Short mmCIF file of C-alpha atoms and ligand atoms in Angstrom, two decimals:
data_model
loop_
_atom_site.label_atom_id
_atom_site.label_comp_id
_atom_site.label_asym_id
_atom_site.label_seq_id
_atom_site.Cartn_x
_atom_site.Cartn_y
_atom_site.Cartn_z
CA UNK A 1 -4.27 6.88 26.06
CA UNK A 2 -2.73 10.05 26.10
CA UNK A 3 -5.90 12.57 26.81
CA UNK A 4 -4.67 15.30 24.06
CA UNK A 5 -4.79 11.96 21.67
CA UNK A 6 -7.87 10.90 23.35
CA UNK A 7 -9.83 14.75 22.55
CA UNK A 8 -8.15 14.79 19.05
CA UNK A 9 -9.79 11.21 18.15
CA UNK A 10 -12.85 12.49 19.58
CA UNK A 11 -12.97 15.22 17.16
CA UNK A 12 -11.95 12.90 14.47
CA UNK A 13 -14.66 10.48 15.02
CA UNK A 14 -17.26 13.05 15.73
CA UNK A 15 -16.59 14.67 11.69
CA UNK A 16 -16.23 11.67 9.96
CA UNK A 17 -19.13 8.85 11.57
CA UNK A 18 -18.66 5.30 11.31
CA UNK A 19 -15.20 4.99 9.21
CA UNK A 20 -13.82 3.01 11.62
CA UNK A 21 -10.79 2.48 8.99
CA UNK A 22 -10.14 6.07 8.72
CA UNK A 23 -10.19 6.51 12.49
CA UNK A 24 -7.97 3.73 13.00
CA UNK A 25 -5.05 5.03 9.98
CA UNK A 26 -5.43 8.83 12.19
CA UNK A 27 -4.85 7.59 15.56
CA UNK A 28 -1.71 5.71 14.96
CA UNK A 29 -0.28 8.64 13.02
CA UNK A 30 -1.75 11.00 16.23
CA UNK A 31 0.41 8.93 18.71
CA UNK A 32 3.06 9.52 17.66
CA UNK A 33 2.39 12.96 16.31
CA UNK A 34 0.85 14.97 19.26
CA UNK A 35 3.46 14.64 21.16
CA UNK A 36 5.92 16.12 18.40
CA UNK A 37 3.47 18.66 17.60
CA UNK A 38 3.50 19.52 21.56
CA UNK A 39 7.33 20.05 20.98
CA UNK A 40 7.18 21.91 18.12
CA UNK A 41 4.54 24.87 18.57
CA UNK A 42 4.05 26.32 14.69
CA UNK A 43 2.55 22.93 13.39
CA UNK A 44 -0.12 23.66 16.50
CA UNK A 45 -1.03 26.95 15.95
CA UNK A 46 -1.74 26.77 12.13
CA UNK A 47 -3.56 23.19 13.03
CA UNK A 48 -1.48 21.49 10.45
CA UNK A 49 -2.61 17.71 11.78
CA UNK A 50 -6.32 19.25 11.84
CA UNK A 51 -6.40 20.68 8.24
CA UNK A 52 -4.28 17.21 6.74
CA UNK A 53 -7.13 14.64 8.36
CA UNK A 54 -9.48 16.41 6.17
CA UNK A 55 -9.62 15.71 2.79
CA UNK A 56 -9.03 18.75 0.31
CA UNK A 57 -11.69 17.23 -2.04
CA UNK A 58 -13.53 13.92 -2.24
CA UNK A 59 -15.53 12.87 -4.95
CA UNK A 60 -18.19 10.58 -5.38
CA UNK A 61 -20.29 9.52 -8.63
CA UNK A 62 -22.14 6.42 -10.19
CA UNK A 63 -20.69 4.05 -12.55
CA UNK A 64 -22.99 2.47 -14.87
CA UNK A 65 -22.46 -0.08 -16.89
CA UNK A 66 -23.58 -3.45 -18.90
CA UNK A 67 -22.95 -6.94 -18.17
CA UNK A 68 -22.42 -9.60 -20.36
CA UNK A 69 -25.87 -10.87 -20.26
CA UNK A 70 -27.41 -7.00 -21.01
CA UNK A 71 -28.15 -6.41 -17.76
CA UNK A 72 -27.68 -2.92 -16.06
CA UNK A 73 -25.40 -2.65 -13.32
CA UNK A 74 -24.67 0.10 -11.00
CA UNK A 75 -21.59 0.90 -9.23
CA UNK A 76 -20.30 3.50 -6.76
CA UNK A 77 -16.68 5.39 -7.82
CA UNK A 78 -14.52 7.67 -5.62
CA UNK A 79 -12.02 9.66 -5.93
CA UNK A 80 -10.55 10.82 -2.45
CA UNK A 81 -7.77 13.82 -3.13
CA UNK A 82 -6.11 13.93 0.11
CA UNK A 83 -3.18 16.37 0.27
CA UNK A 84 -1.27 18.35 -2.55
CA UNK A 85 1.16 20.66 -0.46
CA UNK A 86 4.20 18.96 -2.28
CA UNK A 87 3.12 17.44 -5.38
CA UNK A 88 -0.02 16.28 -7.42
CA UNK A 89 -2.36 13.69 -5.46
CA UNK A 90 -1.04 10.60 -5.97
CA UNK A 91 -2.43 6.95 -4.73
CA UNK A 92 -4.16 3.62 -6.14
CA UNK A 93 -7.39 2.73 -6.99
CA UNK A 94 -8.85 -0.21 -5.21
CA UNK A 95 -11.97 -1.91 -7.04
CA UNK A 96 -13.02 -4.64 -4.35
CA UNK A 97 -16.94 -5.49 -3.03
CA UNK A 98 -15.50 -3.95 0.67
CA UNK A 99 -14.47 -0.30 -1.06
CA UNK A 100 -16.46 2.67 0.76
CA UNK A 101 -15.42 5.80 1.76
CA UNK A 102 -13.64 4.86 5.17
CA UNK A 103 -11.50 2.37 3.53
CA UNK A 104 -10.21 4.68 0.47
CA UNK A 105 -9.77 8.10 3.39
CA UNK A 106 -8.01 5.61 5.50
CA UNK A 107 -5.66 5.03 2.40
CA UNK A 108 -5.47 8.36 1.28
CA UNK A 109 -4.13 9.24 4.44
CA UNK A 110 -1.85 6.56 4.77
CA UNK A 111 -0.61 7.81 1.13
CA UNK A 112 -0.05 11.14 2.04
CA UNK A 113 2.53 10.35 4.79
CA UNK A 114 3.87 7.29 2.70
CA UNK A 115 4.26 9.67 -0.69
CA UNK A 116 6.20 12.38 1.13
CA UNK A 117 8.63 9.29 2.92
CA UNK A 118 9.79 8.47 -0.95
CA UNK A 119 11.82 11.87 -0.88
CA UNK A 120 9.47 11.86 -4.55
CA UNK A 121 7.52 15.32 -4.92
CA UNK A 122 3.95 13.45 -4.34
CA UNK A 123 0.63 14.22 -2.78
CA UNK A 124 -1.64 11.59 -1.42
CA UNK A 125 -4.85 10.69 -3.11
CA UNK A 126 -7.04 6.79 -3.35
CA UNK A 127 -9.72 5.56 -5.13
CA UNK A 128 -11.96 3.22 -6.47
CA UNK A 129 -15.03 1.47 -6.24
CA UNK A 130 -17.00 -1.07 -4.92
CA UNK A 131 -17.08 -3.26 -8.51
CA UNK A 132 -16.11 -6.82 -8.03
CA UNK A 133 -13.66 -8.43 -10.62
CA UNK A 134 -13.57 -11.71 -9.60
CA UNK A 135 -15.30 -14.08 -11.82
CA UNK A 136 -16.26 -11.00 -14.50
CA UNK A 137 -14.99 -11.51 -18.00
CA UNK A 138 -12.51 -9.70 -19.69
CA UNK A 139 -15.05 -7.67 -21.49
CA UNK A 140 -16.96 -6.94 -18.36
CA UNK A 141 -13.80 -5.70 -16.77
CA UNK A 142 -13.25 -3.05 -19.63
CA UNK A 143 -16.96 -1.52 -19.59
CA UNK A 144 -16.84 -0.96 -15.85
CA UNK A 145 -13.02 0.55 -16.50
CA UNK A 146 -14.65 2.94 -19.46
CA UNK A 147 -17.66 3.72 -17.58
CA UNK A 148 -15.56 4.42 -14.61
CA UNK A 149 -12.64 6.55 -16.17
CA UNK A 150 -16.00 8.71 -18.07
CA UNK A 151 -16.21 10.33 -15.07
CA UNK A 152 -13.14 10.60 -13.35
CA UNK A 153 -11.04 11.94 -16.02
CA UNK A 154 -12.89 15.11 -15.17
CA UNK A 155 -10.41 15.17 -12.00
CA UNK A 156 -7.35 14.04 -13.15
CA UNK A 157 -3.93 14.83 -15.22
CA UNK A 158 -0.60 14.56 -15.13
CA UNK A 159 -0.03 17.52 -13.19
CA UNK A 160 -3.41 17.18 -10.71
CA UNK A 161 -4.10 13.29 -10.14
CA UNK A 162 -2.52 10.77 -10.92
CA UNK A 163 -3.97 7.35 -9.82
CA UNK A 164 -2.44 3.76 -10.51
CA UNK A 165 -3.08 0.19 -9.62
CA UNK A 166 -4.23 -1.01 -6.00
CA UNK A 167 -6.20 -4.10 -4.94
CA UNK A 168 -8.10 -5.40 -8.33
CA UNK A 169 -6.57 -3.13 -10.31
CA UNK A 170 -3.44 -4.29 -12.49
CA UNK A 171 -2.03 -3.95 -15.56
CA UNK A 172 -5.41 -5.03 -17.36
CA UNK A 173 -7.29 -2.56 -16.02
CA UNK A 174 -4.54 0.40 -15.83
CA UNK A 175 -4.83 -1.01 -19.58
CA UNK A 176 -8.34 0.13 -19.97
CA UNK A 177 -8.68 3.02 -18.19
CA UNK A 178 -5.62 4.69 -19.87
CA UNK A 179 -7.37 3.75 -23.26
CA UNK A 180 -10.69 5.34 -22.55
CA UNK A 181 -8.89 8.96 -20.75
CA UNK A 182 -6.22 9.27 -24.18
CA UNK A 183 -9.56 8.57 -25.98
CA UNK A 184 -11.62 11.57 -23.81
CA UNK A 185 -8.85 14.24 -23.93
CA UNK A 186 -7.03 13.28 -27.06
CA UNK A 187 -3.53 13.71 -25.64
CA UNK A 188 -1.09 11.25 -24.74
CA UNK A 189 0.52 12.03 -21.29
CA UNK A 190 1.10 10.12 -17.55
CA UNK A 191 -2.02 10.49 -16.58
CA UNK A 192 -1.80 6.61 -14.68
CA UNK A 193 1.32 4.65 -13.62
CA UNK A 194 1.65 0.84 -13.60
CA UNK A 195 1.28 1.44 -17.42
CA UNK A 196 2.36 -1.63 -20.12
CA UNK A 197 5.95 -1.21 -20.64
CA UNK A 198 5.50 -0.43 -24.51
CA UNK A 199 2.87 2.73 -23.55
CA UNK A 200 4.83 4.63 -21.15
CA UNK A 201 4.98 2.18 -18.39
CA UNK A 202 8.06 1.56 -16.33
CA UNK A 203 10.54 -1.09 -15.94
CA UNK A 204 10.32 -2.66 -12.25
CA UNK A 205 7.16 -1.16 -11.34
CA UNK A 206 5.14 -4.28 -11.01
CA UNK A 207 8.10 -5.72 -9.14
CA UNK A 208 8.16 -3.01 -6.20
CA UNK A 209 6.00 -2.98 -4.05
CA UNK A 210 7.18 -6.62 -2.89
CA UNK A 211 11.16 -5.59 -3.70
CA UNK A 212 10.74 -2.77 -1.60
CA UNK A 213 9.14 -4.26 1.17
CA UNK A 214 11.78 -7.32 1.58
CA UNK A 215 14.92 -4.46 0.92
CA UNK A 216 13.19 -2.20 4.15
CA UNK A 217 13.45 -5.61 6.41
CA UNK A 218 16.96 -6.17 5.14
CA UNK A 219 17.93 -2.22 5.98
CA UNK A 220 15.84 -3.26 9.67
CA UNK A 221 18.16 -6.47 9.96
CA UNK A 222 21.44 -5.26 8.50
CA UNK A 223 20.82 -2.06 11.50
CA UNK A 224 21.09 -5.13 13.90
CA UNK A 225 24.23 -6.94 12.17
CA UNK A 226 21.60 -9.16 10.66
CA UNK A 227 20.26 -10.22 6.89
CA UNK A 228 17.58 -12.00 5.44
CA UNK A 229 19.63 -15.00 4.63
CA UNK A 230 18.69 -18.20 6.23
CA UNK A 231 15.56 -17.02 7.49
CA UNK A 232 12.25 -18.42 7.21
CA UNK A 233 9.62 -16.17 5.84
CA UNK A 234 5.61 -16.26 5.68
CA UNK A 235 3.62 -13.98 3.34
CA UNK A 236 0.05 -13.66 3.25
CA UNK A 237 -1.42 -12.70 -0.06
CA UNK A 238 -0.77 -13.81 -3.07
CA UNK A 239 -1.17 -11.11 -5.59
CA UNK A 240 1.19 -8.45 -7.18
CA UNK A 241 2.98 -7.39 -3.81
CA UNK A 242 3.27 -10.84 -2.53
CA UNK A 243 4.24 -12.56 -5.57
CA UNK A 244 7.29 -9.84 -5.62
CA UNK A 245 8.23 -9.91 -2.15
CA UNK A 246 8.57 -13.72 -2.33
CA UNK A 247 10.84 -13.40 -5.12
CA UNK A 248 13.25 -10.90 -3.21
CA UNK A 249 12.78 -12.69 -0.21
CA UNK A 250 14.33 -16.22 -2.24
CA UNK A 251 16.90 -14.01 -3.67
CA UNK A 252 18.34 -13.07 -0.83
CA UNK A 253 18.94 -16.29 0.64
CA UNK A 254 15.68 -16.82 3.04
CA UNK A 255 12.80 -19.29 2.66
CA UNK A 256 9.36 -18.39 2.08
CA UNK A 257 6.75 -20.69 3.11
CA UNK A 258 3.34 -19.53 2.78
CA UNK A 259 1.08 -17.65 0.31
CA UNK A 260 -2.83 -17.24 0.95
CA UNK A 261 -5.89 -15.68 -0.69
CA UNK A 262 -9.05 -15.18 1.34
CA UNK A 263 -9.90 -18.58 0.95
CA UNK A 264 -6.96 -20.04 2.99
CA UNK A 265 -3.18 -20.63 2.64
CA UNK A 266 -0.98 -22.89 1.65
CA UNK A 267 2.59 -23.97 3.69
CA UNK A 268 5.40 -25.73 1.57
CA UNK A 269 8.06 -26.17 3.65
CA UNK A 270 10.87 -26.60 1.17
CA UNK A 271 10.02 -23.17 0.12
CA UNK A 272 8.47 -21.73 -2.87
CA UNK A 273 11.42 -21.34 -5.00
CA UNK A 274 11.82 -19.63 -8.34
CA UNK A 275 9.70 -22.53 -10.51
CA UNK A 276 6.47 -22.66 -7.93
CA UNK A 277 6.61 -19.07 -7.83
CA UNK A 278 5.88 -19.47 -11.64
CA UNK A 279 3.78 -21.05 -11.35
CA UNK A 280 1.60 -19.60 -8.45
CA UNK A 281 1.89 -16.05 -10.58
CA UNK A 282 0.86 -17.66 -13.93
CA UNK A 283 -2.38 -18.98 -11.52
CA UNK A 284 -3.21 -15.96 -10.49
CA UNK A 285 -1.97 -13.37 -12.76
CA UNK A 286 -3.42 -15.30 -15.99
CA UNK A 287 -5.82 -17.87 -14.98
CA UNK A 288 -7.08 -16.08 -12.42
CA UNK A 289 -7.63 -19.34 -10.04
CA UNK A 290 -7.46 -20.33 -6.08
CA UNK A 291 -4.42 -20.38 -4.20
CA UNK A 292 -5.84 -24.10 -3.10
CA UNK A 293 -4.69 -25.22 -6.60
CA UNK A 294 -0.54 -24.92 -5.23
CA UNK A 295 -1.22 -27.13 -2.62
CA UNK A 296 -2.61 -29.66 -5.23
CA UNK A 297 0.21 -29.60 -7.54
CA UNK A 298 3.08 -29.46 -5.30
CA UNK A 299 1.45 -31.91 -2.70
CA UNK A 300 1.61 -29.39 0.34
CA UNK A 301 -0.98 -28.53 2.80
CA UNK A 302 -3.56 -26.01 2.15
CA UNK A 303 -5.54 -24.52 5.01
CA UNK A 304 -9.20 -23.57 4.29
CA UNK A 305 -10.47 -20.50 5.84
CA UNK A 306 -7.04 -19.56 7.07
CA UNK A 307 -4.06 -17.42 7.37
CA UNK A 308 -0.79 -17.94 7.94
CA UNK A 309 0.58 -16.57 11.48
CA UNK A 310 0.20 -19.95 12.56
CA UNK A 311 3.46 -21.11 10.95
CA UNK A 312 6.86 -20.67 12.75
CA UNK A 313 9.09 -17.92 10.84
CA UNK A 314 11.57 -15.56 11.90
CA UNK A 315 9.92 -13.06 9.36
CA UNK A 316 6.84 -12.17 8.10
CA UNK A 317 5.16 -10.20 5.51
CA UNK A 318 1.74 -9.17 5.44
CA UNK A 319 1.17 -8.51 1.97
CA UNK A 320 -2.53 -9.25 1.14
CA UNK A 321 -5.16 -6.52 3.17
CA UNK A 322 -6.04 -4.24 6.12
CA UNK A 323 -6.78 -5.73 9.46
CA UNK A 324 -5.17 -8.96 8.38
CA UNK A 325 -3.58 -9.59 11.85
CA UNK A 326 -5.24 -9.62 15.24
CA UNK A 327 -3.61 -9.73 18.42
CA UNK A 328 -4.10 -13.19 18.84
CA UNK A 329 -1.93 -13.55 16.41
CA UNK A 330 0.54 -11.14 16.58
CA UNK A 331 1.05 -12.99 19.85
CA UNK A 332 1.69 -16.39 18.29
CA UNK A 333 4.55 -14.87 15.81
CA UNK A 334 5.92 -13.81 18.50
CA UNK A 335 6.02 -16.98 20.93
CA UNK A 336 6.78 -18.74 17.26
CA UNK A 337 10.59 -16.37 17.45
CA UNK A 338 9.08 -14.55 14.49
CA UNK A 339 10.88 -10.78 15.56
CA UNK A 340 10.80 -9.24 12.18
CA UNK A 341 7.19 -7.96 10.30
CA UNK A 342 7.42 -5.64 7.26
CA UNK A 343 4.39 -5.08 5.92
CA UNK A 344 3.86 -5.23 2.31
CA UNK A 345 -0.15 -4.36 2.26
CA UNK A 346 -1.66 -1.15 3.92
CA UNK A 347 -2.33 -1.59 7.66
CA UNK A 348 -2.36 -5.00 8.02
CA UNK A 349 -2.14 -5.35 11.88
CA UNK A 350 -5.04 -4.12 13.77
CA UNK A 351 -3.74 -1.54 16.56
CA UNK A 352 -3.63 -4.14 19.21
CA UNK A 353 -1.11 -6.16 17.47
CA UNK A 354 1.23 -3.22 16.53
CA UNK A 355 1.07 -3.06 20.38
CA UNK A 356 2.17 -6.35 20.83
CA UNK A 357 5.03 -6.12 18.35
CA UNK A 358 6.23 -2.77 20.46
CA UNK A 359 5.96 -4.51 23.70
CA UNK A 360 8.25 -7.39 22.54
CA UNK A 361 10.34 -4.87 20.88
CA UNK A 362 10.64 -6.63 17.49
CA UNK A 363 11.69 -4.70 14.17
CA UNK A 364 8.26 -3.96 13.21
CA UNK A 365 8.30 -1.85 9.13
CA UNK A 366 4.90 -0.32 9.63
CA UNK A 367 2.97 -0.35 5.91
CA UNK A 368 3.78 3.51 4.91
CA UNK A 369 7.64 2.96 5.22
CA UNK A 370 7.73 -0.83 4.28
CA UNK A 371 5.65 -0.84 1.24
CA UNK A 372 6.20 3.09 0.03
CA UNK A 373 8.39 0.86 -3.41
CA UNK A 374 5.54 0.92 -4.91
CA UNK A 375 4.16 5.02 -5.02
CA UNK A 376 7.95 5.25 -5.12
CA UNK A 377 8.52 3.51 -8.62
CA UNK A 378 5.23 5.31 -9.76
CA UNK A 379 6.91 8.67 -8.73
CA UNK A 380 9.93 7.17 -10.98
CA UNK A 381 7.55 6.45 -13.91
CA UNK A 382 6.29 9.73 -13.83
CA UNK A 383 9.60 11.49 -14.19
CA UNK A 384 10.51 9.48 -17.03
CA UNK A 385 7.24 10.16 -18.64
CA UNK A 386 8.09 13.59 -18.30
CA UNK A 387 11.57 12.93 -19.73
CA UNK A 388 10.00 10.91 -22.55
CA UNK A 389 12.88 8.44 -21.65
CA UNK A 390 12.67 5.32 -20.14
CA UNK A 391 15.52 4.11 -17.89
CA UNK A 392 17.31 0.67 -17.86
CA UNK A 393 15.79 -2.36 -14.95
CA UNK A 394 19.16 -1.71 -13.09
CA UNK A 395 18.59 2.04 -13.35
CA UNK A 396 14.79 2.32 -11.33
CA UNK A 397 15.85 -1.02 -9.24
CA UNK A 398 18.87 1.12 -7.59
CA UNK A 399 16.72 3.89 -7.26
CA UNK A 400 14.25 2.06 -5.59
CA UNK A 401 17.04 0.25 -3.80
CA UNK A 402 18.24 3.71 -2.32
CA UNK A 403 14.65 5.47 -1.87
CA UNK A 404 14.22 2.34 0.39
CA UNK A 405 17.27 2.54 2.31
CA UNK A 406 16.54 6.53 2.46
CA UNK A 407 12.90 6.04 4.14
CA UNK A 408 15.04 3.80 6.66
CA UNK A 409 17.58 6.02 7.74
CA UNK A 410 14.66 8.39 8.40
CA UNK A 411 13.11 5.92 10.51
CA UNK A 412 16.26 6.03 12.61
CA UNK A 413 16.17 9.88 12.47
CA UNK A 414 12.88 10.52 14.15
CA UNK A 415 12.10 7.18 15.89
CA UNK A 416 15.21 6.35 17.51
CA UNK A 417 14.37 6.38 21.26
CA UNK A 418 16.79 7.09 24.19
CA UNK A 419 17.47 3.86 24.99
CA UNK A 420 18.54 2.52 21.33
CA UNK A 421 15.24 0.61 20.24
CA UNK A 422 14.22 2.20 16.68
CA UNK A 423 10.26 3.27 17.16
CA UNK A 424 9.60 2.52 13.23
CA UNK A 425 5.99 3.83 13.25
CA UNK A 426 7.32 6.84 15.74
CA UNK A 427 10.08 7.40 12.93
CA UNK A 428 7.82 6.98 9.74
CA UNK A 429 4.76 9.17 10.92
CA UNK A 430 6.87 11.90 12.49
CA UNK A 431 9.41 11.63 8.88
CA UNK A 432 6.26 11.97 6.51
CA UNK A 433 4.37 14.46 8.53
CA UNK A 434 7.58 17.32 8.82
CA UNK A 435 7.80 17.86 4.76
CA UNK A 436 4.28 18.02 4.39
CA UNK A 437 3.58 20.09 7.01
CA UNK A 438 6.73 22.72 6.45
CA UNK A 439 5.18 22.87 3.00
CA UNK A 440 1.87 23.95 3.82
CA UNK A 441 3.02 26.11 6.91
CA UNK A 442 4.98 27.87 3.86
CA UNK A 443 2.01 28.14 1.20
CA UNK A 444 -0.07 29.54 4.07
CA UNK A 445 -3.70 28.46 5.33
CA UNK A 446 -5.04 27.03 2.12
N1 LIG B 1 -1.54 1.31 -4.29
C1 LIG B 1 -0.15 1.48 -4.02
C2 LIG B 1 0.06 2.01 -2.61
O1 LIG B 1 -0.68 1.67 -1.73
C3 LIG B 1 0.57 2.25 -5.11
C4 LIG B 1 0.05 3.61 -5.44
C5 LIG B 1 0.70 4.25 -6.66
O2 LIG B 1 1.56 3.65 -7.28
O3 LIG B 1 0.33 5.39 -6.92
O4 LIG B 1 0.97 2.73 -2.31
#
């Protein structure tokens, strides 16, 4: 490892103990930053990089609240607000049993560099909590969300914070939470995106994360003479992001052959066109059931305790968590001919796979330039609530179409090497980082 990376991390680790996540999302921005920041002296003297790996504020409270049986339960919330040198935090709130304050820094960093890639006037900020929805009932679900937004509406607004859906938290509970803050402050205002489509929400946002992640690997291919059609696709995951990217995926002429949850996967390889797709979303989205129950209807295999990088694809989309794959099997795409990954979820590929996929050259859409359609459509949401307007599905998808093909062509600015190979992560870190940091080089040491 470079040794100015090496006493960087060191410094890193030695502030923030034992958030191995957050350590993990700094050092692969830090490779490819240091040396930039070598090159270009004025981020190094004000210690730009230093002051944007520490959060401007975090905040932590308690979440109480009462189960369906009376009982008193007790949960932890966060609120990490990462970086507002060119617009109002902005980020997700996770609510899964693994939340702590690693995992929501890591994402709040992520966001930060991912927000300013849109070209949308965004800050990074994540949430959450540690509250577990699976298998709570719908009433259950709206408690914790009341309890929850009690507190944090003390942090937020339209022009401060503005959070939005992440792992466990969809339209239901965007639902809730907007209900209790209107209900707090009395005022009606985009306080949350990934709102209901008749309350401010807009058109295309649950679609984007997914959409935007399959249009970056098209930009990747078409930069090699290439396109998605023909090729065979696996996605991991099987919720919003996954679900969306499938459908792009079909509609552009590949096949898509796997979907998973974190009980295993299931392969189908005809392909999971437009009716199974229906049918997987109406399982998850409404009844809220295993992925296990495709396989059952459709008569394909379903692999317990699995994922899917087992399967020969020329593509493949990690859409479902972090550290989803190892270098084991980043290996086995590879020797599978699999020489495209975009990743739909947030750091999916533990460093020594993102290795791998350098080393073999592939076209490799790091997370915070493959799945920025999502923050991007938010950003979208919030400038029509500001508009009070609301723009057509063909209006925000060719927006999102061109923010996506935007974050690639800055790719190619900045991570474009020598030799023609296109460094995506080089590109995407280096892209995010110059905004944000000419920003707060210009609004001084705050
Ligand atoms: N959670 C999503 C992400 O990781 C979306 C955040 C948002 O829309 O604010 O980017």
């Amino acid at each position: 490892m470079d040794p100015r990376v090496e006493q960087f991390m060191a410094q890193v680790k030695a502030k923030n103990p034992g958030e191995n996540e957050f350590h993990q999302a700094v050092l692969e921005v830090a490779e490819s930053l240091i040396p930039y920041i070598e090159e270009n002296p004025k981020y190094k003297h004000a210690k730009v990089l230093e002051r944007m790996t520490e959060p401007e504020r975090v905040v932590l409270f308690r979440v109480p609240w009462v189960d369906d049986k009376g009982d008193v339960q007790i949960n932890k919330g966060y609120r990490i607000e990462m970086n507002s040198a060119i617009g109002p935090y902005k980020g997700g709130l996770r609510f899964h049993p693994t939340v702590n304050l690693g995992i929501l820094k890591f994402l709040a960093y992520e966001q930060v560099y991912k927000n300013s890639l849109t070209t949308l006037p965004m800050g990074g900020g994540k949430g959450g909590s540690d509250f577990d929805p699976k298998g709570k009932s719908d009433n259950e679900v709206m408690k914790f969300c009341q309890s929850f937004m009690t507190e944090l509406s003390r942090h937020i607004g339209p022009n401060t914070d503005v959070p939005a859906g992440d792992i466990g938290v969809g339209g239901r509970e965007i639902g809730f939470l907007f209900g209790q803050y209107k209900r707090l402050r009395n005022e009606f205002t985009g306080v949350l995106t990934g709102k209901g489509i008749e309350w401010g929400g807009s058109l295309i946002r649950p679609e984007a994360t997914g959409y935007g992640t399959v249009y970056f690997a098209e930009e990747m291919l078409k930069n090699r003479g290439d396109s998605m059609k023909g090729k065979i696709v696996t996605v991991s995951g099987s919720g919003n992001v996954a679900q969306y990217a499938t459908e792009k995926a079909t509609e552009l002429g590949a096949k898509v052959v796997t979907l998973s949850d974190s009980s295993g996967f299931i392969y189908d390889p005809n392909g999971i066109d437009a009716e199974k797709l229906t049918f997987a979303m109406e399982l998850k989205n409404i009844k809220r059931g295993r992925i296990k129950e495709y396989a059952d209807k459709y008569g394909v295999e379903y692999y317990e305790g699995k994922r899917p990088w087992g399967i020969k694809c020329d593509v493949a989309l990690p859409c479902a968590t972090q550290n989803e794959v190892n270098a084991e099997e980043a290996q086995t795409l590879i020797d599978n001919g699999c020489f495209v990954v975009a990743e739909g979820a947030n750091m999916p590929s533990i460093p020594e796979a993102i290795e791998i996929y350098m080393k073999n050259r592939i076209l490799y859409g790091l997370g915070k330039a493959a799945n920025a359609g999502g923050v991007a459509v938010s950003g979208l949401e919030m400038s029509q609530n500001s508009l009070r307007l609301s723009w057509t599905r063909e209006e925000v998808d060719q927006r999102l179409h061109q923010i996506m093909k935007d974050i690639h062509q800055t790719c190619l600015k900045f991570g474009t090497e020598s030799d023609g190979f296109v460094n995506y992560p080089k590109g995407a870190n280096i892209g995010g980082f110059v905004k944000v940091a000419d920003s707060m080089l210009a609004q001084g040491v705050v």
